[in-house]
């Protein structure tokens, strides 16, 4: 029997282990064994009888909990089993809150603690009132875009188009005791950063984990961020593998559009906005990460996340508006749709990493969709080719299927000039022709000779 989510072993009793009991009570419950070594073998507990009497009072005084304590024996060795049930309310140990996550005990502080207590009370952060955010701060253009999206999707009646925004906010469940909520601010303000730090997304292109080459920040209403993120990611950061079927040009990225959209929507719906940390999207030549300060629903594992499950968004009010706008489904099918999109496009399945305070998804490029970044070609250009030859090389890097005629048109040069530059690049062993002149393509040679 190994230590896991609901089992912990201790060779002797120390009062600091009260924190472990607190962590069990705030999570799924569990059992703390005292008098057991790290391998799960009883080693005996000389004071077991006294602890059996004292521990119930210690635990009650520190946390107000009633737990079962059993005296067990194996191979002549006595040890204690402390059974801790899960509690529906937040439990503190001498004023400090702990939470059992995996085989570790986490001390809850800051936004994590605030979110935990809210959920124990049946509330969510996105439904909290924000008195300083008024109806005058609700952006009319964002409201009109939402109305059109929702009516087109058929998820609200056309009559909503004529309703004033204050009535709309109430119908969208974005008010609380007469005030607009955090969700209303994030969804319908032009610049949520005025009220909340970190309410945006960062995109960066990395050559290596330590080398950030360039980055962008995507601000604005959450309803507008999704399309802006996707546009910037595909047009500026990711390179498509280009092929031709007859005259038709086909561009294929290593992350399918449907998969990236669903992953970003998941991040926006499940983010812990109280953390003040933006969503971070890291793009490399051959992989893409989306990192988000958030957490799975209580008692969920990565296995449950990847299997069939009910919808349980961290921010249900934000998710509701996304659903009405037609951005998401309400049945918890986001992960399923991501995996299906990757499978149908012939790329690897995403990998999920779940930590106590954040969730990360990784998309990996298959070998036939990996394109080297321009900076690597730049090094070759600087060292081995002329400026004029580099113009041709960059175009071939963009699309190795370009013909001499197309290169000439792109650079406004004669075919003869292009042919001379191609010949020079081949002579320097920078490029080679694969296939025939009409149906082949150019290949940039990886290894310098």
CSV table of C-alpha atoms in Angstrom, one decimal:
chain,number,residue,atom,x,y,z
A,1,UNK,CA,0.0,0.0,0.0
A,2,UNK,CA,1.7,3.2,-1.2
A,3,UNK,CA,1.2,6.8,0.0
A,4,UNK,CA,-1.3,8.5,-2.2
A,5,UNK,CA,-4.1,11.1,-2.2
A,6,UNK,CA,-5.9,9.6,0.8
A,7,UNK,CA,-3.1,7.7,2.7
A,8,UNK,CA,-0.1,9.1,4.7
A,9,UNK,CA,2.4,7.2,6.9
A,10,UNK,CA,4.3,8.6,9.9
A,11,UNK,CA,6.7,6.6,12.1
A,12,UNK,CA,6.0,8.7,15.2
A,13,UNK,CA,3.5,11.3,16.2
A,14,UNK,CA,4.3,15.0,16.0
A,15,UNK,CA,1.8,17.8,16.6
A,16,UNK,CA,2.7,19.3,13.3
A,17,UNK,CA,0.9,16.3,11.7
A,18,UNK,CA,-2.4,18.0,12.6
A,19,UNK,CA,-1.9,19.9,9.4
A,20,UNK,CA,-2.1,16.6,7.5
A,21,UNK,CA,-5.4,15.8,9.1
A,22,UNK,CA,-6.6,19.3,8.1
A,23,UNK,CA,-5.5,18.7,4.5
A,24,UNK,CA,-7.5,15.4,4.4
A,25,UNK,CA,-10.6,17.1,5.8
A,26,UNK,CA,-10.5,19.8,3.2
A,27,UNK,CA,-10.0,17.4,0.3
A,28,UNK,CA,-11.4,13.9,-0.1
A,29,UNK,CA,-10.8,12.6,3.4
A,30,UNK,CA,-8.1,10.0,4.1
A,31,UNK,CA,-6.2,7.9,6.6
A,32,UNK,CA,-3.1,8.9,8.6
A,33,UNK,CA,-1.2,5.9,10.0
A,34,UNK,CA,1.1,6.6,12.9
A,35,UNK,CA,3.8,4.0,13.7
A,36,UNK,CA,4.4,3.0,10.1
A,37,UNK,CA,7.6,3.5,8.1
A,38,UNK,CA,8.0,5.0,4.6
A,39,UNK,CA,7.5,1.5,3.1
A,40,UNK,CA,4.1,1.0,4.8
A,41,UNK,CA,5.5,-1.5,7.4
A,42,UNK,CA,4.4,-1.2,11.1
A,43,UNK,CA,7.4,-0.3,13.3
A,44,UNK,CA,5.5,0.0,16.6
A,45,UNK,CA,4.4,2.9,18.7
A,46,UNK,CA,5.5,2.8,22.3
A,47,UNK,CA,3.0,5.4,23.4
A,48,UNK,CA,0.1,4.2,21.3
A,49,UNK,CA,-2.3,3.8,24.2
A,50,UNK,CA,-1.7,7.4,25.5
A,51,UNK,CA,-2.0,8.8,22.0
A,52,UNK,CA,-5.3,6.9,21.6
A,53,UNK,CA,-6.6,9.0,24.5
A,54,UNK,CA,-4.9,12.3,23.8
A,55,UNK,CA,-5.3,12.8,20.0
A,56,UNK,CA,-9.1,13.1,19.8
A,57,UNK,CA,-8.8,16.2,22.1
A,58,UNK,CA,-5.8,17.6,20.2
A,59,UNK,CA,-7.6,17.3,16.9
A,60,UNK,CA,-10.9,18.8,18.3
A,61,UNK,CA,-9.2,21.7,19.9
A,62,UNK,CA,-7.1,22.6,16.8
A,63,UNK,CA,-9.8,22.1,14.2
A,64,UNK,CA,-13.1,21.3,15.7
A,65,UNK,CA,-13.1,17.9,14.0
A,66,UNK,CA,-14.3,14.6,15.2
A,67,UNK,CA,-12.3,11.7,13.7
A,68,UNK,CA,-12.1,8.0,14.2
A,69,UNK,CA,-8.9,6.7,15.8
A,70,UNK,CA,-8.2,2.9,15.7
A,71,UNK,CA,-5.5,0.9,17.5
A,72,UNK,CA,-4.2,-1.7,15.1
A,73,UNK,CA,-1.7,-4.5,15.4
A,74,UNK,CA,0.4,-6.4,12.9
A,75,UNK,CA,3.4,-8.7,13.5
A,76,UNK,CA,3.3,-7.8,17.2
A,77,UNK,CA,3.6,-4.1,16.4
A,78,UNK,CA,0.9,-1.6,17.5
A,79,UNK,CA,0.1,1.4,15.4
A,80,UNK,CA,-2.7,4.0,15.0
A,81,UNK,CA,-5.1,4.6,12.1
A,82,UNK,CA,-6.7,8.0,12.1
A,83,UNK,CA,-9.7,8.1,9.8
A,84,UNK,CA,-10.6,11.6,8.5
A,85,UNK,CA,-13.9,12.2,6.7
A,86,UNK,CA,-14.2,14.9,4.0
A,87,UNK,CA,-15.8,18.1,5.3
A,88,UNK,CA,-18.3,20.2,3.3
A,89,UNK,CA,-17.0,23.4,5.0
A,90,UNK,CA,-13.5,24.9,5.0
A,91,UNK,CA,-11.4,23.6,7.9
A,92,UNK,CA,-8.5,25.5,9.4
A,93,UNK,CA,-5.8,24.2,11.7
A,94,UNK,CA,-5.0,26.9,14.3
A,95,UNK,CA,-6.1,29.5,11.7
A,96,UNK,CA,-4.2,28.0,8.7
A,97,UNK,CA,-5.9,26.2,5.9
A,98,UNK,CA,-4.3,23.1,4.3
A,99,UNK,CA,-5.4,20.9,1.3
A,100,UNK,CA,-4.3,17.4,0.4
A,101,UNK,CA,-3.2,17.2,-3.3
A,102,UNK,CA,-1.8,13.9,-4.5
A,103,UNK,CA,0.7,12.8,-1.8
A,104,UNK,CA,1.5,16.3,-0.7
A,105,UNK,CA,-0.1,18.7,1.8
A,106,UNK,CA,-0.5,22.2,0.5
A,107,UNK,CA,-0.8,25.3,2.6
A,108,UNK,CA,-3.5,27.5,1.1
A,109,UNK,CA,-2.8,31.2,0.8
A,110,UNK,CA,-3.8,34.2,-1.2
A,111,UNK,CA,-6.1,33.6,-4.3
A,112,UNK,CA,-6.1,29.9,-3.8
A,113,UNK,CA,-7.4,30.2,-0.2
A,114,UNK,CA,-10.0,32.8,-1.3
A,115,UNK,CA,-11.3,30.6,-4.1
A,116,UNK,CA,-11.4,27.5,-1.8
A,117,UNK,CA,-13.4,29.2,0.9
A,118,UNK,CA,-15.8,30.7,-1.7
A,119,UNK,CA,-16.5,27.3,-3.2
A,120,UNK,CA,-17.0,25.7,0.2
A,121,UNK,CA,-19.7,28.4,0.7
A,122,UNK,CA,-21.3,27.5,-2.6
A,123,UNK,CA,-20.1,30.7,-4.3
A,124,UNK,CA,-17.7,31.4,-7.1
A,125,UNK,CA,-15.3,34.3,-7.7
A,126,UNK,CA,-16.8,35.3,-11.0
A,127,UNK,CA,-20.2,35.9,-9.3
A,128,UNK,CA,-18.8,38.3,-6.7
A,129,UNK,CA,-20.2,41.8,-7.0
A,130,UNK,CA,-17.7,44.5,-8.2
A,131,UNK,CA,-19.2,47.8,-7.0
A,132,UNK,CA,-16.7,50.1,-8.9
A,133,UNK,CA,-17.7,48.5,-12.2
A,134,UNK,CA,-20.9,50.2,-13.3
A,135,UNK,CA,-23.3,50.0,-16.3
A,136,UNK,CA,-21.4,53.0,-17.8
A,137,UNK,CA,-18.3,50.8,-18.0
A,138,UNK,CA,-20.1,48.1,-20.0
A,139,UNK,CA,-18.9,48.4,-23.6
A,140,UNK,CA,-21.8,48.8,-26.0
A,141,UNK,CA,-19.9,47.4,-29.0
A,142,UNK,CA,-19.0,44.2,-27.1
A,143,UNK,CA,-22.7,43.9,-26.0
A,144,UNK,CA,-23.9,44.2,-29.6
A,145,UNK,CA,-21.4,41.6,-30.9
A,146,UNK,CA,-22.5,39.2,-28.2
A,147,UNK,CA,-26.2,39.7,-29.1
A,148,UNK,CA,-25.5,38.9,-32.8
A,149,UNK,CA,-23.5,35.8,-31.9
A,150,UNK,CA,-26.1,34.4,-29.5
A,151,UNK,CA,-29.1,35.1,-31.8
A,152,UNK,CA,-27.2,33.6,-34.8
A,153,UNK,CA,-26.5,30.5,-32.7
A,154,UNK,CA,-30.1,30.3,-31.7
A,155,UNK,CA,-29.4,30.3,-28.0
A,156,UNK,CA,-31.3,33.5,-27.1
A,157,UNK,CA,-34.4,34.9,-28.6
A,158,UNK,CA,-34.3,37.7,-31.2
A,159,UNK,CA,-36.2,40.0,-28.9
A,160,UNK,CA,-33.0,40.3,-26.8
A,161,UNK,CA,-31.6,42.5,-29.6
A,162,UNK,CA,-33.9,45.3,-28.6
A,163,UNK,CA,-33.3,45.1,-24.8
A,164,UNK,CA,-31.2,47.6,-23.0
A,165,UNK,CA,-27.9,46.3,-21.6
A,166,UNK,CA,-29.0,46.6,-18.0
A,167,UNK,CA,-31.8,44.1,-18.6
A,168,UNK,CA,-29.4,41.9,-20.6
A,169,UNK,CA,-26.9,41.8,-17.7
A,170,UNK,CA,-29.6,40.6,-15.3
A,171,UNK,CA,-30.8,37.9,-17.7
A,172,UNK,CA,-27.2,36.7,-18.2
A,173,UNK,CA,-26.9,36.3,-14.4
A,174,UNK,CA,-24.2,38.9,-14.3
A,175,UNK,CA,-25.6,40.9,-11.4
A,176,UNK,CA,-25.4,40.2,-7.7
A,177,UNK,CA,-27.4,42.3,-5.1
A,178,UNK,CA,-27.8,45.1,-7.6
A,179,UNK,CA,-24.1,45.2,-8.6
A,180,UNK,CA,-22.4,44.0,-11.7
A,181,UNK,CA,-20.1,41.0,-11.1
A,182,UNK,CA,-16.5,40.1,-11.8
A,183,UNK,CA,-17.8,38.0,-14.8
A,184,UNK,CA,-19.6,41.0,-16.2
A,185,UNK,CA,-16.4,43.1,-16.0
A,186,UNK,CA,-14.3,40.4,-17.7
A,187,UNK,CA,-16.8,39.7,-20.5
A,188,UNK,CA,-18.1,43.2,-21.3
A,189,UNK,CA,-15.5,45.8,-20.5
A,190,UNK,CA,-13.2,47.0,-23.2
A,191,UNK,CA,-10.2,46.8,-20.9
A,192,UNK,CA,-10.6,44.5,-17.9
A,193,UNK,CA,-7.0,45.4,-16.9
A,194,UNK,CA,-8.5,48.6,-15.4
A,195,UNK,CA,-10.1,46.5,-12.7
A,196,UNK,CA,-8.0,43.3,-12.6
A,197,UNK,CA,-4.4,42.7,-13.2
A,198,UNK,CA,-3.5,39.7,-15.3
A,199,UNK,CA,-6.8,39.6,-17.3
A,200,UNK,CA,-5.0,39.1,-20.6
A,201,UNK,CA,-3.0,36.5,-22.5
A,202,UNK,CA,0.8,36.5,-23.3
A,203,UNK,CA,2.2,34.8,-26.4
A,204,UNK,CA,5.9,34.2,-26.8
A,205,UNK,CA,8.0,32.5,-29.4
A,206,UNK,CA,10.9,30.5,-28.0
A,207,UNK,CA,14.0,29.1,-29.8
A,208,UNK,CA,14.9,27.2,-26.6
A,209,UNK,CA,13.4,27.2,-23.1
A,210,UNK,CA,15.8,30.0,-22.2
A,211,UNK,CA,15.6,32.1,-25.4
A,212,UNK,CA,12.5,34.2,-25.9
A,213,UNK,CA,12.7,35.8,-29.3
A,214,UNK,CA,9.5,37.9,-29.3
A,215,UNK,CA,6.2,38.2,-27.6
A,216,UNK,CA,2.8,39.8,-27.7
A,217,UNK,CA,0.0,40.6,-25.2
A,218,UNK,CA,-3.7,40.2,-26.0
A,219,UNK,CA,-6.0,42.5,-24.1
A,220,UNK,CA,-9.7,43.3,-24.2
A,221,UNK,CA,-12.9,41.6,-23.3
A,222,UNK,CA,-12.8,37.8,-22.9
A,223,UNK,CA,-15.3,37.6,-25.7
A,224,UNK,CA,-12.8,39.3,-28.1
A,225,UNK,CA,-9.6,37.7,-26.8
A,226,UNK,CA,-10.1,34.3,-28.2
A,227,UNK,CA,-10.2,35.3,-31.9
A,228,UNK,CA,-7.3,37.7,-31.4
A,229,UNK,CA,-5.2,35.1,-29.7
A,230,UNK,CA,-5.8,32.6,-32.5
A,231,UNK,CA,-5.2,35.2,-35.2
A,232,UNK,CA,-1.8,36.3,-33.8
A,233,UNK,CA,-0.8,32.7,-33.0
A,234,UNK,CA,-1.3,31.4,-36.6
A,235,UNK,CA,-0.3,34.5,-38.5
A,236,UNK,CA,2.7,35.6,-36.6
A,237,UNK,CA,4.0,32.7,-34.4
A,238,UNK,CA,3.2,29.4,-36.1
A,239,UNK,CA,4.4,28.2,-39.5
A,240,UNK,CA,2.3,26.1,-41.8
A,241,UNK,CA,3.6,23.2,-43.8
A,242,UNK,CA,2.6,24.0,-47.3
A,243,UNK,CA,1.8,21.4,-50.0
A,244,UNK,CA,0.0,21.5,-53.3
A,245,UNK,CA,-2.7,19.2,-54.7
A,246,UNK,CA,-2.8,20.2,-58.3
A,247,UNK,CA,-3.3,24.0,-58.2
A,248,UNK,CA,-4.7,24.0,-54.7
A,249,UNK,CA,-2.4,25.3,-52.0
A,250,UNK,CA,-2.8,23.4,-48.7
A,251,UNK,CA,-1.6,24.9,-45.4
A,252,UNK,CA,-1.3,22.6,-42.4
A,253,UNK,CA,-0.3,23.7,-38.9
A,254,UNK,CA,0.8,21.3,-36.2
A,255,UNK,CA,-2.1,22.3,-33.9
A,256,UNK,CA,-5.5,22.1,-35.6
A,257,UNK,CA,-7.6,25.2,-35.4
A,258,UNK,CA,-10.4,23.5,-33.6
A,259,UNK,CA,-8.1,22.0,-31.0
A,260,UNK,CA,-6.3,25.3,-30.3
A,261,UNK,CA,-9.6,27.2,-30.0
A,262,UNK,CA,-11.1,24.6,-27.5
A,263,UNK,CA,-7.9,24.6,-25.5
A,264,UNK,CA,-7.9,28.4,-25.2
A,265,UNK,CA,-11.6,28.5,-24.4
A,266,UNK,CA,-10.9,26.0,-21.6
A,267,UNK,CA,-8.2,28.2,-20.3
A,268,UNK,CA,-10.4,31.3,-20.3
A,269,UNK,CA,-13.3,29.5,-18.6
A,270,UNK,CA,-11.2,27.7,-15.9
A,271,UNK,CA,-8.7,30.3,-15.1
A,272,UNK,CA,-8.3,31.6,-11.5
A,273,UNK,CA,-8.5,35.3,-12.4
A,274,UNK,CA,-7.9,36.3,-8.8
A,275,UNK,CA,-4.3,35.1,-9.2
A,276,UNK,CA,-3.5,38.2,-11.3
A,277,UNK,CA,-1.4,36.0,-13.7
A,278,UNK,CA,-2.1,36.1,-17.4
A,279,UNK,CA,-2.7,33.0,-19.5
A,280,UNK,CA,0.7,32.1,-21.1
A,281,UNK,CA,1.1,30.6,-24.5
A,282,UNK,CA,4.6,29.4,-25.4
A,283,UNK,CA,5.3,28.5,-29.0
A,284,UNK,CA,8.3,26.7,-30.4
A,285,UNK,CA,9.1,25.3,-33.8
A,286,UNK,CA,7.8,21.9,-32.8
A,287,UNK,CA,5.5,22.4,-29.7
A,288,UNK,CA,3.0,24.7,-28.1
A,289,UNK,CA,2.2,25.1,-24.4
A,290,UNK,CA,-0.8,26.8,-22.9
A,291,UNK,CA,-0.3,27.5,-19.2
A,292,UNK,CA,-3.1,28.6,-17.0
A,293,UNK,CA,-3.4,29.5,-13.3
A,294,UNK,CA,-6.4,27.3,-12.4
A,295,UNK,CA,-7.3,23.9,-11.0
A,296,UNK,CA,-9.4,20.9,-11.7
A,297,UNK,CA,-12.7,20.4,-9.9
A,298,UNK,CA,-12.3,18.8,-6.5
A,299,UNK,CA,-11.5,15.1,-6.5
A,300,UNK,CA,-10.8,15.2,-10.3
A,301,UNK,CA,-7.7,13.6,-11.7
A,302,UNK,CA,-6.0,13.9,-15.2
A,303,UNK,CA,-7.6,10.5,-16.0
A,304,UNK,CA,-11.1,11.8,-15.3
A,305,UNK,CA,-10.3,15.0,-17.2
A,306,UNK,CA,-9.5,13.0,-20.3
A,307,UNK,CA,-12.5,10.6,-20.0
A,308,UNK,CA,-16.2,11.3,-20.3
A,309,UNK,CA,-17.2,13.9,-17.7
A,310,UNK,CA,-19.8,16.4,-16.8
A,311,UNK,CA,-19.3,20.1,-17.3
A,312,UNK,CA,-17.8,21.7,-14.2
A,313,UNK,CA,-16.3,25.1,-15.1
A,314,UNK,CA,-14.2,27.0,-12.5
A,315,UNK,CA,-16.1,30.2,-13.6
A,316,UNK,CA,-19.7,29.0,-14.4
A,317,UNK,CA,-21.0,32.5,-15.2
A,318,UNK,CA,-18.3,33.2,-17.7
A,319,UNK,CA,-18.8,29.7,-19.2
A,320,UNK,CA,-22.6,30.4,-19.5
A,321,UNK,CA,-22.1,33.5,-21.6
A,322,UNK,CA,-19.5,31.7,-23.7
A,323,UNK,CA,-22.1,29.0,-24.3
A,324,UNK,CA,-24.8,31.5,-25.3
A,325,UNK,CA,-22.4,33.1,-27.7
A,326,UNK,CA,-21.8,29.7,-29.3
A,327,UNK,CA,-18.2,29.5,-28.2
A,328,UNK,CA,-18.5,26.3,-26.2
A,329,UNK,CA,-20.9,23.4,-25.5
A,330,UNK,CA,-22.5,22.9,-22.1
A,331,UNK,CA,-21.8,19.2,-21.8
A,332,UNK,CA,-18.1,19.1,-20.8
A,333,UNK,CA,-17.0,18.0,-24.3
A,334,UNK,CA,-14.1,20.5,-24.7
A,335,UNK,CA,-11.3,17.9,-24.0
A,336,UNK,CA,-13.0,15.3,-26.2
A,337,UNK,CA,-13.2,17.8,-29.1
A,338,UNK,CA,-9.5,18.7,-28.7
A,339,UNK,CA,-8.5,15.0,-28.8
A,340,UNK,CA,-10.8,14.3,-31.8
A,341,UNK,CA,-9.5,17.3,-33.8
A,342,UNK,CA,-5.9,16.1,-33.2
A,343,UNK,CA,-6.7,12.5,-34.1
A,344,UNK,CA,-8.6,13.5,-37.3
A,345,UNK,CA,-5.7,15.8,-38.4
A,346,UNK,CA,-3.1,13.1,-37.8
A,347,UNK,CA,-1.1,14.9,-35.0
A,348,UNK,CA,-0.2,13.6,-31.5
A,349,UNK,CA,-2.7,13.8,-28.7
A,350,UNK,CA,-2.2,16.7,-26.3
A,351,UNK,CA,-0.4,16.1,-22.9
A,352,UNK,CA,-1.8,17.6,-19.7
A,353,UNK,CA,0.2,18.5,-16.6
A,354,UNK,CA,-1.9,19.3,-13.5
A,355,UNK,CA,-0.2,21.0,-10.5
A,356,UNK,CA,-1.9,22.4,-7.3
A,357,UNK,CA,-2.1,25.9,-8.7
A,358,UNK,CA,-1.9,25.6,-12.5
A,359,UNK,CA,-2.8,23.4,-15.5
A,360,UNK,CA,-0.7,23.1,-18.7
A,361,UNK,CA,-1.5,21.5,-22.0
A,362,UNK,CA,1.2,20.7,-24.5
A,363,UNK,CA,0.7,20.2,-28.3
A,364,UNK,CA,3.6,18.5,-30.1
A,365,UNK,CA,4.3,18.7,-33.9
A,366,UNK,CA,4.8,15.5,-35.9
A,367,UNK,CA,8.0,15.3,-37.8
A,368,UNK,CA,6.3,16.1,-41.1
A,369,UNK,CA,4.9,19.4,-39.8
A,370,UNK,CA,8.0,20.8,-38.2
A,371,UNK,CA,9.5,23.8,-39.8
A,372,UNK,CA,12.7,25.4,-38.6
A,373,UNK,CA,12.4,29.0,-37.4
A,374,UNK,CA,13.6,31.8,-39.5
A,375,UNK,CA,16.4,32.8,-37.1
A,376,UNK,CA,18.1,29.5,-37.8
A,377,UNK,CA,18.1,30.2,-41.5
A,378,UNK,CA,19.3,33.7,-40.7
A,379,UNK,CA,22.5,32.3,-39.3
A,380,UNK,CA,23.1,30.4,-42.5
A,381,UNK,CA,22.3,33.5,-44.6
A,382,UNK,CA,24.7,35.7,-42.7
A,383,UNK,CA,27.6,33.3,-43.0
A,384,UNK,CA,27.2,31.8,-46.4
A,385,UNK,CA,25.0,33.7,-48.8
A,386,UNK,CA,24.7,37.2,-50.2
A,387,UNK,CA,21.8,39.5,-49.4
A,388,UNK,CA,20.3,39.0,-52.8
A,389,UNK,CA,20.5,35.2,-52.4
A,390,UNK,CA,18.9,35.4,-49.0
A,391,UNK,CA,15.8,37.0,-50.5
A,392,UNK,CA,15.2,33.8,-52.5
A,393,UNK,CA,16.1,31.6,-49.6
A,394,UNK,CA,13.6,33.2,-47.3
A,395,UNK,CA,10.9,32.6,-49.9
A,396,UNK,CA,11.8,29.0,-50.3
A,397,UNK,CA,11.7,28.7,-46.5
A,398,UNK,CA,8.2,30.1,-46.6
A,399,UNK,CA,7.1,27.7,-49.4
A,400,UNK,CA,9.5,25.1,-50.9
A,401,UNK,CA,7.1,24.6,-53.8
A,402,UNK,CA,7.6,28.0,-55.3
A,403,UNK,CA,8.5,27.8,-59.0
A,404,UNK,CA,11.1,30.0,-60.8
A,405,UNK,CA,8.2,32.0,-62.3
A,406,UNK,CA,6.6,32.5,-58.9
A,407,UNK,CA,9.8,33.5,-57.3
A,408,UNK,CA,10.4,36.0,-60.1
A,409,UNK,CA,6.9,37.5,-59.5
A,410,UNK,CA,7.4,37.7,-55.8
A,411,UNK,CA,10.7,39.6,-56.1
A,412,UNK,CA,9.8,41.5,-59.3
A,413,UNK,CA,12.8,40.1,-61.0
A,414,UNK,CA,13.4,38.2,-64.3
A,415,UNK,CA,13.4,34.4,-64.4
A,416,UNK,CA,17.0,34.5,-65.6
A,417,UNK,CA,18.1,36.4,-62.5
A,418,UNK,CA,16.2,34.0,-60.2
A,419,UNK,CA,17.7,31.0,-62.0
A,420,UNK,CA,21.2,32.4,-61.4
A,421,UNK,CA,20.5,32.8,-57.7
A,422,UNK,CA,19.1,29.3,-57.4
A,423,UNK,CA,22.1,27.9,-59.2
A,424,UNK,CA,24.4,29.8,-56.8
A,425,UNK,CA,22.5,28.5,-53.7
A,426,UNK,CA,22.8,25.0,-55.1
A,427,UNK,CA,26.5,25.4,-55.7
A,428,UNK,CA,27.0,26.4,-52.1
A,429,UNK,CA,25.0,23.3,-51.0
A,430,UNK,CA,22.4,25.4,-49.3
A,431,UNK,CA,19.4,24.0,-51.3
A,432,UNK,CA,18.7,21.1,-53.6
A,433,UNK,CA,16.0,20.2,-56.0
A,434,UNK,CA,13.8,17.2,-55.1
A,435,UNK,CA,11.8,15.7,-58.0
A,436,UNK,CA,11.2,17.2,-61.4
A,437,UNK,CA,11.2,20.8,-62.5
A,438,UNK,CA,7.4,20.9,-62.8
A,439,UNK,CA,6.3,18.6,-59.9
A,440,UNK,CA,9.2,18.7,-57.5
A,441,UNK,CA,10.1,21.1,-54.7
A,442,UNK,CA,13.1,22.8,-53.1
A,443,UNK,CA,14.7,21.5,-49.9
A,444,UNK,CA,16.9,23.6,-47.6
A,445,UNK,CA,19.8,21.3,-46.6
A,446,UNK,CA,20.1,20.9,-42.9
A,447,UNK,CA,23.8,20.1,-42.5
A,448,UNK,CA,26.4,22.5,-43.7
A,449,UNK,CA,29.1,20.9,-45.8
